[in-house]
Amino acid sequence: MRINKIILISIMMLFSCLASPELLYASAKNCGCTICRELHEAKPQMQGEDVLELQCRLQQLSFFQGTSDGIYDKETADAVRSFQKAQKQQVTGRVDQATWTALGKGCESPATALPKSPPDNVNIIVDLERLTLTVREGERDYYEFPIAAGKPETPSPIGEWKIVNKAYDNSGPFGTRWMGLSVPWGSYGIHGTDRPWSIGSSASAGCIRMFNEDVNQVFEWASEGTPVKIQAPFSWMAGCCTRTLEKDASGPDVVYAQLLLKETGFFPYDCDNWYGYLTELAVRSYQLHHGLPTTGEVDEKVLMHLEEKVGVFEQS
């Protein structure tokens, strides 16, 4: 009996560890925002999005006058040295976490009074056009925060998702908190940042960046299972569907079709990327209502019909 109790306690401790925020944070590092390397002069020259962000920030601060091309060349290294000297840091020409932190000084979230009581029935709306994250209490807007979202070449995932895990850390590209989303085609989340100057722009690899002070607050209000709707004008997704959609298909193009169906009143469910029975039924209902062949599939003709009904290209 004593042995069984020891085994049971051991199993409980194991599951507790597996569910710990520290380990969930480690799993979050599969997202595209996780480039966290020390930048320096090298042969071949280092290059990437992190170098580009560095150059843009140094340019904002008037330390870099060259071309922001994502290549860590001598001119970039010299600009880093000038910045480090101005900050009274060790002048190395190397960009480590301390340098990233110094680059973010003065970009903290503006101090504003938050509501005294936490919201009930929390859901979140991320508006990619306005670059805002709104915490809602049921149908009522509760508090709005500024964000950075994905670049055009690495867009944030439009659709209706849920928070599936939460984690925390004290430094690095995720900032202080991470909330993973249920997007099936990649690792995306809402998180803090060590590059606060990017807030208010389309600068990420697809995740939703927030000021660390702000994401800490949202982290307290939201829980696993909290709905997160990421929205943008329909015209932003036009052109993403280049195939005929049928049952069991998945992907951003399915989300687009579901959003169009929802807008026309035929799909009252979450736009979750899966072309299941309910999506097929909605397509058949739409086709029947509009005198189209009831195939249950979204081909080019059906898609164009949906886009016309919604007025997608009138939004451009």
CSV table of N, CA and C in Angstrom, one decimal, residues 63 111 123 259 316:
chain,number,residue,atom,x,y,z
A,63,PHE,N,22.3,56.5,-34.8
A,63,PHE,CA,23.6,55.9,-34.7
A,63,PHE,C,24.0,55.2,-36.0
A,111,ALA,N,2.4,54.8,-18.7
A,111,ALA,CA,1.7,54.5,-17.4
A,111,ALA,C,0.3,55.0,-17.5
A,123,ASN,N,-12.5,37.4,-23.1
A,123,ASN,CA,-12.2,37.0,-24.5
A,123,ASN,C,-11.3,38.2,-25.1
A,259,LEU,N,-14.6,32.6,-42.7
A,259,LEU,CA,-14.9,34.0,-42.3
A,259,LEU,C,-15.9,34.6,-43.3
A,316,SER,N,-10.6,47.3,-50.2
A,316,SER,CA,-9.2,47.6,-50.6
A,316,SER,C,-8.9,49.1,-50.6
